[in-house]
mmCIF file of C-alpha atoms (C1' of nucleotides) in Angstrom:
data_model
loop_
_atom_site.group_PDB
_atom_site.id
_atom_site.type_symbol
_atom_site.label_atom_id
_atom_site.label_comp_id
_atom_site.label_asym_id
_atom_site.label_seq_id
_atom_site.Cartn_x
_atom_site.Cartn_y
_atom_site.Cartn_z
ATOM 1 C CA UNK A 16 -8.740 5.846 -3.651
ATOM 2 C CA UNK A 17 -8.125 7.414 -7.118
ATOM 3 C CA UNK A 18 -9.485 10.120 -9.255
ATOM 4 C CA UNK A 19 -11.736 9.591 -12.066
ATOM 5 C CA UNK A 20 -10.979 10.183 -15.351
ATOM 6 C CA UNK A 21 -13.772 13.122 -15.535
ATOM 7 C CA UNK A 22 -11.146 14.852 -12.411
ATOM 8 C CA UNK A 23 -7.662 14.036 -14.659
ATOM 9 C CA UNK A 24 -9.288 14.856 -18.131
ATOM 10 C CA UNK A 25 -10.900 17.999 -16.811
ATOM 11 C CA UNK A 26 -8.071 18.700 -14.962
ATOM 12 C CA UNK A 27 -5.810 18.433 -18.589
ATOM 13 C CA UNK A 28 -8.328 20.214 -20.240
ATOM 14 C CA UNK A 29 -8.313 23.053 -17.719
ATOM 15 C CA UNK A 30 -4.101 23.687 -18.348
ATOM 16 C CA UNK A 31 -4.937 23.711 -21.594
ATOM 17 C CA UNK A 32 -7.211 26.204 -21.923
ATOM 18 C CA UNK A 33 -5.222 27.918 -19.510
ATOM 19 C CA UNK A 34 -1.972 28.033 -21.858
ATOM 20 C CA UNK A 35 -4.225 29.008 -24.526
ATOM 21 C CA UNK A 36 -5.862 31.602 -23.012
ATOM 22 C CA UNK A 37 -4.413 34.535 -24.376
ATOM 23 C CA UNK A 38 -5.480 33.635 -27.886
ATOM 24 C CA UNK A 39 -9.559 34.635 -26.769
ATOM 25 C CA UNK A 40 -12.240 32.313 -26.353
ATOM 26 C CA UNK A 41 -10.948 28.529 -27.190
ATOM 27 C CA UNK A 42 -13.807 26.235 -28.533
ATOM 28 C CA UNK A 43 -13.831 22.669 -27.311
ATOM 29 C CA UNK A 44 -13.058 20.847 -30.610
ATOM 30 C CA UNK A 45 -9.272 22.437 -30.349
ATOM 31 C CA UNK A 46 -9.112 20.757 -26.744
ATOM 32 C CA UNK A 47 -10.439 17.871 -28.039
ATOM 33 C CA UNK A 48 -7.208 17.931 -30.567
ATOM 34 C CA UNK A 49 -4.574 18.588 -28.565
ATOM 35 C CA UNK A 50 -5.503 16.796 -25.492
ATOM 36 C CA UNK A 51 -7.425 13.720 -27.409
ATOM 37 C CA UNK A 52 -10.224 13.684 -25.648
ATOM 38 C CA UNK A 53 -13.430 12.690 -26.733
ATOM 39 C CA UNK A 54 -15.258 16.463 -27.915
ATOM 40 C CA UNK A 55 -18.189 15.121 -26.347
ATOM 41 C CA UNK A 56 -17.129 13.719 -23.177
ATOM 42 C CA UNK A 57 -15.261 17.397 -22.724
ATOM 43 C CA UNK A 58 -19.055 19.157 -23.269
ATOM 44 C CA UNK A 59 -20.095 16.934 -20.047
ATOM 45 C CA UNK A 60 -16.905 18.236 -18.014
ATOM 46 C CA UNK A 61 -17.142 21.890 -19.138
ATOM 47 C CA UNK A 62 -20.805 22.133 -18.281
ATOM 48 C CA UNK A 63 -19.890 21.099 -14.605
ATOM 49 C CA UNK A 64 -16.900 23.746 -14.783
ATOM 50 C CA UNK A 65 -19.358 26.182 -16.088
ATOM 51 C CA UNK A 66 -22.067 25.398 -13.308
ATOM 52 C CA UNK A 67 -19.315 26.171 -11.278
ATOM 53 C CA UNK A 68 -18.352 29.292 -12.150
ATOM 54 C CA UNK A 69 -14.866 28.076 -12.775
ATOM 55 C CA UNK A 70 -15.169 28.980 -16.857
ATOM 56 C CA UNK A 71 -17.429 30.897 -18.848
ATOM 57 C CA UNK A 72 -18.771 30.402 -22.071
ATOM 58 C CA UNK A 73 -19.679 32.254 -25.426
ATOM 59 C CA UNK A 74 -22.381 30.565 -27.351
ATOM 60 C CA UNK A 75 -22.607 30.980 -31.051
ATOM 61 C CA UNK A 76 -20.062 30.606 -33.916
ATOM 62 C CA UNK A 77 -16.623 31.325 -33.023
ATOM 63 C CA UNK A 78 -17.316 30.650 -29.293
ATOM 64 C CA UNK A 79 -16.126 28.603 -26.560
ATOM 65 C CA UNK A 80 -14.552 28.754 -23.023
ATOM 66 C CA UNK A 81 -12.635 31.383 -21.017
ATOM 67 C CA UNK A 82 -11.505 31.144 -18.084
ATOM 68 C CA UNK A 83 -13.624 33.028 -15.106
ATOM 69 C CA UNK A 84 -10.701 33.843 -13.432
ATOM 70 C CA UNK A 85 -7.300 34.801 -13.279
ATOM 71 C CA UNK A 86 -4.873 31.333 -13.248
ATOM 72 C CA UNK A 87 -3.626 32.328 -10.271
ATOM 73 C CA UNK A 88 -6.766 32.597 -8.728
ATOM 74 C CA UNK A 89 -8.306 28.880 -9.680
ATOM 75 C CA UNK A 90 -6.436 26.054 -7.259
ATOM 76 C CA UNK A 91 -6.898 22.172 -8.170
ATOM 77 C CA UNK A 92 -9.248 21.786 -5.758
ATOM 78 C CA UNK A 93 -11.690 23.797 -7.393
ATOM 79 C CA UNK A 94 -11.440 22.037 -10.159
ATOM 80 C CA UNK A 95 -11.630 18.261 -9.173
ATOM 81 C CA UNK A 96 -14.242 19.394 -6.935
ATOM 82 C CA UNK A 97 -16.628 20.884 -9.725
ATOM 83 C CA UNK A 98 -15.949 17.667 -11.609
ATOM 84 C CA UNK A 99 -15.667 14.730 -8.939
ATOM 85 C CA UNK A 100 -17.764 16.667 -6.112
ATOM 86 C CA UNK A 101 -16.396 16.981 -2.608
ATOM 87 C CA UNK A 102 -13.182 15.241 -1.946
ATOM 88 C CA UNK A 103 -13.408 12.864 1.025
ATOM 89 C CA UNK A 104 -12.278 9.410 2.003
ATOM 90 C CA UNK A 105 -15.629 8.526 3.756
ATOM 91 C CA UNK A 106 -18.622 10.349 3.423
ATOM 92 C CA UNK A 107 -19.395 10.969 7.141
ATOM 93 C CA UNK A 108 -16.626 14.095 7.654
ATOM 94 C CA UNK A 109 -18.537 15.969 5.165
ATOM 95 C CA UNK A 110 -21.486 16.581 6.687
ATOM 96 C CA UNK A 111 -23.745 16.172 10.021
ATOM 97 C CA UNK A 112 -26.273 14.208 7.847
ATOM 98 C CA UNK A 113 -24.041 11.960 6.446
ATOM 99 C CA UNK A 114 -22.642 11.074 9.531
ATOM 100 C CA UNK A 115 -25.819 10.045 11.217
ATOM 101 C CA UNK A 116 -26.055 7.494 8.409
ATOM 102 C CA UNK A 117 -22.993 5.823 9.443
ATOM 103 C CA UNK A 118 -23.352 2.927 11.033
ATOM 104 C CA UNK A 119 -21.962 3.889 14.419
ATOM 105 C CA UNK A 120 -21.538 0.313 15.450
ATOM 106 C CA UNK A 121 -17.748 1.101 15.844
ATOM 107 C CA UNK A 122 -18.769 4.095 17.981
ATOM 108 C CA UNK A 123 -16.528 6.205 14.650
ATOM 109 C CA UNK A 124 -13.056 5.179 15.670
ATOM 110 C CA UNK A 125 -12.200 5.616 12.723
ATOM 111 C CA UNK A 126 -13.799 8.839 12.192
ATOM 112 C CA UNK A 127 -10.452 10.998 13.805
ATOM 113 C CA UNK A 128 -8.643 9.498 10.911
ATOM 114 C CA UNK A 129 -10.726 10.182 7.841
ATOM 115 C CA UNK A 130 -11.031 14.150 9.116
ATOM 116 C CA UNK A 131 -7.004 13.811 9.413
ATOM 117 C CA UNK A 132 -6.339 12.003 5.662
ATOM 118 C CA UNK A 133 -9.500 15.233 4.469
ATOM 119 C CA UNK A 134 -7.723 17.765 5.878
ATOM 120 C CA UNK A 135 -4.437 16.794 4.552
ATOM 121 C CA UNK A 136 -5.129 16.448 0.954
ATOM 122 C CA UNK A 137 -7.713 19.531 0.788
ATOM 123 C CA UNK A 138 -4.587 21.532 2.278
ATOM 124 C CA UNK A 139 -2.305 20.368 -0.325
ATOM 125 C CA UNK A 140 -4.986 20.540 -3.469
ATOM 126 C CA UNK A 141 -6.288 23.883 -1.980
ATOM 127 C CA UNK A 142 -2.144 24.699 -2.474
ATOM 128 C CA UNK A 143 -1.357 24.456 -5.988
ATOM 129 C CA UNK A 144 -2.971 26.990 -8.309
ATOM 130 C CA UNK A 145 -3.611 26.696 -11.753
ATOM 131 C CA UNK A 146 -0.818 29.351 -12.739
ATOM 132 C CA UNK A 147 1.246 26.883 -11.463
ATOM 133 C CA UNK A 148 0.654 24.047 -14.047
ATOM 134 C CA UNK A 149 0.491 26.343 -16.725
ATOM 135 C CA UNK A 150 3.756 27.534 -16.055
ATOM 136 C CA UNK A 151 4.699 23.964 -15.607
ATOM 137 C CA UNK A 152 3.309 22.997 -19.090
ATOM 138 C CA UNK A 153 4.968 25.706 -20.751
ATOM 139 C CA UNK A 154 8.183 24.930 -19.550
ATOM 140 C CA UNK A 155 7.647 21.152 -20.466
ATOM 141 C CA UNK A 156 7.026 22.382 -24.165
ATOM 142 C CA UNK A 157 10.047 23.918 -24.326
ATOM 143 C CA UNK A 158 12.134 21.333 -22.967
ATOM 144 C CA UNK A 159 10.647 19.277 -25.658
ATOM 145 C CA UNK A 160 11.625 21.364 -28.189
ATOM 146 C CA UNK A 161 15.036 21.819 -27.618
ATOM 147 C CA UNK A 162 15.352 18.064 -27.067
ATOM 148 C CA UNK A 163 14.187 17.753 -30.331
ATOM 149 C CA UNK A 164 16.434 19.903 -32.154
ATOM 150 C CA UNK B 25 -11.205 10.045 -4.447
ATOM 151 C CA UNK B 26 -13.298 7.488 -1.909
ATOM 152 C CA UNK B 27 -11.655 4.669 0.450
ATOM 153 C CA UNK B 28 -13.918 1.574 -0.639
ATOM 154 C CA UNK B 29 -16.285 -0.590 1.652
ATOM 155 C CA UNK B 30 -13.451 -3.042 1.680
ATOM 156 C CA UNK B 31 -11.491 -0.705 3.520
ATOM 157 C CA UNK B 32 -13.971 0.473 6.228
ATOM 158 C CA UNK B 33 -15.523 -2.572 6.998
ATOM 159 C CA UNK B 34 -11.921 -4.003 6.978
ATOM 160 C CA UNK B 35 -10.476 -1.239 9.144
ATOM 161 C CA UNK B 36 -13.618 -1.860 11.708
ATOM 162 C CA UNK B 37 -13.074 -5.437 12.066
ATOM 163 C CA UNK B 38 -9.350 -5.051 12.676
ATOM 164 C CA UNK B 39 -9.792 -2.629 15.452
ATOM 165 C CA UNK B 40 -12.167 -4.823 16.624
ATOM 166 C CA UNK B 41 -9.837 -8.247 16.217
ATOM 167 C CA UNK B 42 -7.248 -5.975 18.392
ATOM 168 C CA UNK B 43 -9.650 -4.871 21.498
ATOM 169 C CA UNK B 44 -10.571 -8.703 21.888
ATOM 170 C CA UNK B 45 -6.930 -10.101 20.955
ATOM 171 C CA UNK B 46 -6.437 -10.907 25.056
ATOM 172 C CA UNK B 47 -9.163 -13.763 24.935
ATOM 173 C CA UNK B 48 -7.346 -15.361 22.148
ATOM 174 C CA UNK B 49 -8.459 -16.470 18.812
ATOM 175 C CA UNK B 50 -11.775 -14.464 17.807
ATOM 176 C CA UNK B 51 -14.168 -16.054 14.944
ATOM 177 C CA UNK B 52 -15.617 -14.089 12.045
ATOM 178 C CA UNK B 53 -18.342 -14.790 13.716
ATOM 179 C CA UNK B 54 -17.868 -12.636 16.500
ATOM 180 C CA UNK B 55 -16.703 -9.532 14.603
ATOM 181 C CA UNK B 56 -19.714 -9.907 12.294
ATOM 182 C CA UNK B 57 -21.977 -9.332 14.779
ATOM 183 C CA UNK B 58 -20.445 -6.919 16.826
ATOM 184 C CA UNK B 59 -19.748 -4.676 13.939
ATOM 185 C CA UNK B 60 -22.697 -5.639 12.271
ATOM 186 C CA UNK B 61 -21.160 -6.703 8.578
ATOM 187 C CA UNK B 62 -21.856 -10.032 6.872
ATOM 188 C CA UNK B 63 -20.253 -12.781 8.385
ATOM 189 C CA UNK B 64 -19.395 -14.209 4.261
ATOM 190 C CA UNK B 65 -18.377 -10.876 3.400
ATOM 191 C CA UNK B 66 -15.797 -10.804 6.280
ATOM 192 C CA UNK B 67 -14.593 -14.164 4.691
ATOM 193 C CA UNK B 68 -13.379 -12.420 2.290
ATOM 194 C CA UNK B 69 -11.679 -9.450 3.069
ATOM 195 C CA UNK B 70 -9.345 -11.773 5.856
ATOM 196 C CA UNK B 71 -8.390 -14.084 3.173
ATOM 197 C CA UNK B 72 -6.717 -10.826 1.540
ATOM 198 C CA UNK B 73 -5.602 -9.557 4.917
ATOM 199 C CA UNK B 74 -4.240 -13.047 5.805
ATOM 200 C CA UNK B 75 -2.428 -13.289 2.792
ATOM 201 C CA UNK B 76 -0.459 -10.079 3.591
ATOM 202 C CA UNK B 77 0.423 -11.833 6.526
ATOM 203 C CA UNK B 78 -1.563 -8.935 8.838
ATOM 204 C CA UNK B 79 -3.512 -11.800 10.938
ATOM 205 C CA UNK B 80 -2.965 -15.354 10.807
ATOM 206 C CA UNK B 81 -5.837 -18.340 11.349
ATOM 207 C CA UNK B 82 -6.040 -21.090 13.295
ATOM 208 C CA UNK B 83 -8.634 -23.587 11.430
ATOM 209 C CA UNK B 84 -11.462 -25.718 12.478
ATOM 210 C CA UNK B 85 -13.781 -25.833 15.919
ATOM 211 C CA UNK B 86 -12.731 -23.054 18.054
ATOM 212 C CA UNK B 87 -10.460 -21.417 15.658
ATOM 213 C CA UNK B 88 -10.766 -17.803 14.095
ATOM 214 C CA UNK B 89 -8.408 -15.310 13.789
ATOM 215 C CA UNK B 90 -5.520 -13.619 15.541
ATOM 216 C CA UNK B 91 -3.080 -10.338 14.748
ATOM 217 C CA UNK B 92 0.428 -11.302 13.177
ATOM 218 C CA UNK B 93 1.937 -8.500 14.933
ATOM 219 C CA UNK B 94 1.647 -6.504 17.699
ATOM 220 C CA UNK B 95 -0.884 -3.573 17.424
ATOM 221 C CA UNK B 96 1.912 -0.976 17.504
ATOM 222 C CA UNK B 97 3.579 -2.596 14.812
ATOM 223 C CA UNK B 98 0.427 -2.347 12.349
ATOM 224 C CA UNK B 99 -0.468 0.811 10.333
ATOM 225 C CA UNK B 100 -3.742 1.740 9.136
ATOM 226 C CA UNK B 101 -1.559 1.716 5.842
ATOM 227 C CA UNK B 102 -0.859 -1.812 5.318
ATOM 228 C CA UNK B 103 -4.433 -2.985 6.382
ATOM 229 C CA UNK B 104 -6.081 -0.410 3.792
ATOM 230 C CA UNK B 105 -2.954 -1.927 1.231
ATOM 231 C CA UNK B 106 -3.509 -5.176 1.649
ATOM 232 C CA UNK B 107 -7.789 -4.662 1.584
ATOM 233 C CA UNK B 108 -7.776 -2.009 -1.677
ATOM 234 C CA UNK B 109 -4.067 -2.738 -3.536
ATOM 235 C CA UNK B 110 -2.008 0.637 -3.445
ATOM 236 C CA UNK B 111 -3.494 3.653 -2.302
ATOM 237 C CA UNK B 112 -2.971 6.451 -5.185
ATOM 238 C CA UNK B 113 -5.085 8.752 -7.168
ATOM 239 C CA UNK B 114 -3.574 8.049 -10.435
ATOM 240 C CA UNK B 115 -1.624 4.269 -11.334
ATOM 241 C CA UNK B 116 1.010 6.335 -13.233
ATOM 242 C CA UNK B 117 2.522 7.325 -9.798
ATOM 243 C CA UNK B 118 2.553 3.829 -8.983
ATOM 244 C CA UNK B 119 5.435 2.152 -11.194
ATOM 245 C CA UNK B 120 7.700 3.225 -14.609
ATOM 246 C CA UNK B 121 4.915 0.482 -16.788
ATOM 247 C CA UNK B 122 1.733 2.349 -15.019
ATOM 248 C CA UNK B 123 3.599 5.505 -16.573
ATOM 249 C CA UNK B 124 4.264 5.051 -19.480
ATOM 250 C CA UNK B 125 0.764 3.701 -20.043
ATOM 251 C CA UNK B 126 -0.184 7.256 -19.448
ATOM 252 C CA UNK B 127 -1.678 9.705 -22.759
ATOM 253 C CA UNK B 128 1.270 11.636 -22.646
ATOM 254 C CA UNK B 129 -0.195 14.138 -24.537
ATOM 255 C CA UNK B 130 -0.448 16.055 -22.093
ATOM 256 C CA UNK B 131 3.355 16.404 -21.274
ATOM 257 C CA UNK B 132 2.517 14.741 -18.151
ATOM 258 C CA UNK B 133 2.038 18.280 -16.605
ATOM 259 C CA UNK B 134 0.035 17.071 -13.282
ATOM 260 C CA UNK B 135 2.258 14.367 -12.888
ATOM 261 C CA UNK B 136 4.451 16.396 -10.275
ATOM 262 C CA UNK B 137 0.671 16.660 -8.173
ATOM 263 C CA UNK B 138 -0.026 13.677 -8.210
ATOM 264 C CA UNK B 139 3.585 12.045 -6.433
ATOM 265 C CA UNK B 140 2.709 14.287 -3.837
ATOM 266 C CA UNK B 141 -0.903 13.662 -2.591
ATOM 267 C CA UNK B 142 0.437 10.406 -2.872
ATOM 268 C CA UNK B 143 3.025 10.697 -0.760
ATOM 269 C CA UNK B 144 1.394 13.209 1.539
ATOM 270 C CA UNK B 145 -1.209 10.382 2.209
ATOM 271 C CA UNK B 146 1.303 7.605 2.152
ATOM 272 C CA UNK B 147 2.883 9.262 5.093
ATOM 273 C CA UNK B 148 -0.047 9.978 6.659
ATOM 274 C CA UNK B 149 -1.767 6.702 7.063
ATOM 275 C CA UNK B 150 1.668 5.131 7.504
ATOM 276 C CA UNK B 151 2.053 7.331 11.158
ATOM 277 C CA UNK B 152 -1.623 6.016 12.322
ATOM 278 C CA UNK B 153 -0.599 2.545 14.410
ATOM 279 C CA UNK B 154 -3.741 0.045 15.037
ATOM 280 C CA UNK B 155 -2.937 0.273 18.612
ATOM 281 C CA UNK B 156 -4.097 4.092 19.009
ATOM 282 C CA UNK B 157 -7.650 3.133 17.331
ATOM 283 C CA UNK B 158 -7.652 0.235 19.615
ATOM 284 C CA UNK B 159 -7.148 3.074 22.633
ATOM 285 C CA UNK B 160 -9.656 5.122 20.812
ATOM 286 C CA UNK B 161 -12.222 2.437 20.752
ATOM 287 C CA UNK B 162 -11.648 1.326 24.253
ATOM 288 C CA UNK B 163 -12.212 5.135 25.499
ATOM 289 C CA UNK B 164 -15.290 5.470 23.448
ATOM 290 C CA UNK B 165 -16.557 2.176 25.432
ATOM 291 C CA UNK B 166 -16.098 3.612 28.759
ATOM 292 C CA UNK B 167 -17.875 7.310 27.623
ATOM 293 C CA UNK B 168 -20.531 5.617 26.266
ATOM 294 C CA UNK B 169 -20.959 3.279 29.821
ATOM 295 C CA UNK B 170 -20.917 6.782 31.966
ATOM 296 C CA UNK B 171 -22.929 8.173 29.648
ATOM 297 C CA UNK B 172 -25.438 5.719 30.513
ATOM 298 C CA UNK B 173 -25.810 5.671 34.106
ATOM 299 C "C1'" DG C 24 -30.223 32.246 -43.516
ATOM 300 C "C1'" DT C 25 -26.883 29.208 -42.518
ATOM 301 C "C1'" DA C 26 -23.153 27.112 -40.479
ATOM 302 C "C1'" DA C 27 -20.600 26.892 -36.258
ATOM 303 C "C1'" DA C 28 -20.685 26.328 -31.628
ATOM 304 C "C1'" DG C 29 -22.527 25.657 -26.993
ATOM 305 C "C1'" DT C 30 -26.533 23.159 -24.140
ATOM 306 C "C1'" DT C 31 -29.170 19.468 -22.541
ATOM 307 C "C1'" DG C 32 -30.953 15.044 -21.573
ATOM 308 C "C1'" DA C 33 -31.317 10.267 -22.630
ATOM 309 C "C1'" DT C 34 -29.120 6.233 -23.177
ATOM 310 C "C1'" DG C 35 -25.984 2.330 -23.452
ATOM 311 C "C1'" DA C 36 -21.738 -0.444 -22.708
ATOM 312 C "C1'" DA C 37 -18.192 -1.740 -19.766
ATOM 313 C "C1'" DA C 38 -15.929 -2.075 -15.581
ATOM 314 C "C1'" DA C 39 -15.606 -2.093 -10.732
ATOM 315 C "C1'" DT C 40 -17.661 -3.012 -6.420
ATOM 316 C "C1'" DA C 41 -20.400 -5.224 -3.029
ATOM 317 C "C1'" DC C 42 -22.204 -9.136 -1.582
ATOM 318 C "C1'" DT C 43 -23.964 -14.175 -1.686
ATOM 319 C "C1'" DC C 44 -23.815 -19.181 -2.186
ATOM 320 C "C1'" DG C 45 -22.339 -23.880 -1.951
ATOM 321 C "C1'" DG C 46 -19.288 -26.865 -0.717
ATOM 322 C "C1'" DA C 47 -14.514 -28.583 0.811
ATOM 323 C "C1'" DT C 48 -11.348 -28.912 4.545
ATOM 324 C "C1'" DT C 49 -9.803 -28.775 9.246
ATOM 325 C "C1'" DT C 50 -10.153 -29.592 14.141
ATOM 326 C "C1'" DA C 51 -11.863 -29.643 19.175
ATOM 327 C "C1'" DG C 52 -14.550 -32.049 21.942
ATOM 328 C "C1'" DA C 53 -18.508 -35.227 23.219
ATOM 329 C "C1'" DT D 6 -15.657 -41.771 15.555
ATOM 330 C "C1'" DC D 7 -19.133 -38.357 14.845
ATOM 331 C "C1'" DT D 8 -20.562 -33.686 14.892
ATOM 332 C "C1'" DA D 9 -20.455 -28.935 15.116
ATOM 333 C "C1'" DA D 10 -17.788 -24.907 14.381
ATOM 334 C "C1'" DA D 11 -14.641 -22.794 11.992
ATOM 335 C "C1'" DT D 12 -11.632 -21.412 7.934
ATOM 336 C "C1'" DC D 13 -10.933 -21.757 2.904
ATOM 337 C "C1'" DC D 14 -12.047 -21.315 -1.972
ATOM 338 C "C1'" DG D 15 -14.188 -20.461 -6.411
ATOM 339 C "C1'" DA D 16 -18.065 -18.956 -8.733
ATOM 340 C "C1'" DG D 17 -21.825 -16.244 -9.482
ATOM 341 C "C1'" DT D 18 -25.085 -12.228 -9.122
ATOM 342 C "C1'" DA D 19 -26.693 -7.673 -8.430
ATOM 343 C "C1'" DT D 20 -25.796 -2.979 -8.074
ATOM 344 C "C1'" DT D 21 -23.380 1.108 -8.884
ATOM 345 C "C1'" DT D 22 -20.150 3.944 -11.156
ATOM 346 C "C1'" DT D 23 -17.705 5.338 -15.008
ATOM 347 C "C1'" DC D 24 -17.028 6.398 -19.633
ATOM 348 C "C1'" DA D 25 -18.734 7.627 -23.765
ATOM 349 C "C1'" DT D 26 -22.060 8.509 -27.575
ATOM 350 C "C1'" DC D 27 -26.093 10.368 -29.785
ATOM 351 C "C1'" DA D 28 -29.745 13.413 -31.045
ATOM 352 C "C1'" DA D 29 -32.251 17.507 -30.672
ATOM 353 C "C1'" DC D 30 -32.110 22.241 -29.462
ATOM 354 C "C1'" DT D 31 -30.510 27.172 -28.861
ATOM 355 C "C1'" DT D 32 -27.531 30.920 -29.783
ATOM 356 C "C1'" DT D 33 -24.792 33.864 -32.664
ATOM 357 C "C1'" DA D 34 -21.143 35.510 -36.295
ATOM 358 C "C1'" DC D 35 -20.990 36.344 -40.809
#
DNA sequence: GTAAAGTTGATGAAAATACTCGGATTTAGA
DNA sequence: TCTAAATCCGAGTATTTTCATCAACTTTAC
């Protein structure tokens, strides 16, 4: 029950170019700096983002990522599911087909529950916006600074 | 973000362990082929269930196993606990040594997220008692009889 | 034209997971 | 007392997933 790295990379990645948005297009080797992350393993993650339609890119010298929407407008769950896929405890709640493969031995007891423990952290992921971390990250910079004065 | 086979099959065979609990100690045995899962493989997810002190054993001829508790008084928490180690997405929500651990480079920005899908799942799976999937289970057996007249 | 940057696919190493095997120990009952 | 049925235990294997790297290619600013 945990999230991959490729979820809490992309997921750092994603506030980052978020904070750095207003500064144009940001090129994955700056990313790679700040958030020391392996440049390559970022191209991976941002081509699923892309495929997703969750950031754009410009090709060519001086390019690199944008975001394809407004911060406020992008929630977690958007994210962790262009990099991780659908988020589900079991297979079987997310689709008809997948639960005919279950074995239904246990005539799905336990089937109630895993639609319960879906719904609950879709809600909450589906909650928290992107704007939202930014902000957050932005604040902890601060903080940092001043505590460093 | 999946629970692991460990958990389901584990799950299954303890809802199974409590709708047979009246006729006393039940073998692996049994469970495997009821719920269809190897027999070895059973083996060892009740050592780690018996070691959280879920079920106990009684050993040799005519021995198996039997719930610690009563059904009421076992969540679907501490059997998935006790089958997968601590349910979180990320360790650093786990303990102050899992934390620190963490690239902080990041200012620890989706930290905050992270405590609460924990605890939004914690809480969760905490207010599911064995004894409703044992009701569950037992209603399922008497559809599925009617249904076959 | 060239260097910078994204794009793509192949591949490999490491770790986790799922599952098996063989044998030791315990115990009820013939 | 012997045997069959169980748990118990440690090792070992096979598969899958995860993480990461590399190389070749395309696009574009300057």
């Amino acid at each position: 029950m945990k999230i991959s790295t490729r979820g809490r990379y992309g997921l750092r990645a994603m506030v980052d170019l978020a904070v750095y948005e207003h500064s144009g297009v940001t090129p994955l080797r700056e990313i790679a700096e700040r958030q020391n992350i392996s440049e390559q393993y970022l191209e991976q993650l941002f081509a699923s983002l892309r495929k997703s339609g969750i950031v754009k890119s410009v090709r060519g010298a001086h390019g690199g990522y944008l975001l394809n929407h407004a911060p406020e407008e992008i929630t977690v769950k958007d994210i962790l599911v262009a990099l991780e896929g659908p988020i589900a405890p079991v297979d079987c709640v997310l689709s008809k087909d997948a639960r005919k493969e279950c074995d239904s031995s246990d005539g799905c007891v336990t089937y109630n529950l895993w639609v319960k423990v879906k719904n609950n952290i879709d809600e909450l992921l589906d909650s928290v916006k992107l704007s939202e971390l930014k902000e957050e990250y932005k604040e902890k910079k601060t903080t940092d600074f001043i505590y460093h004065i």
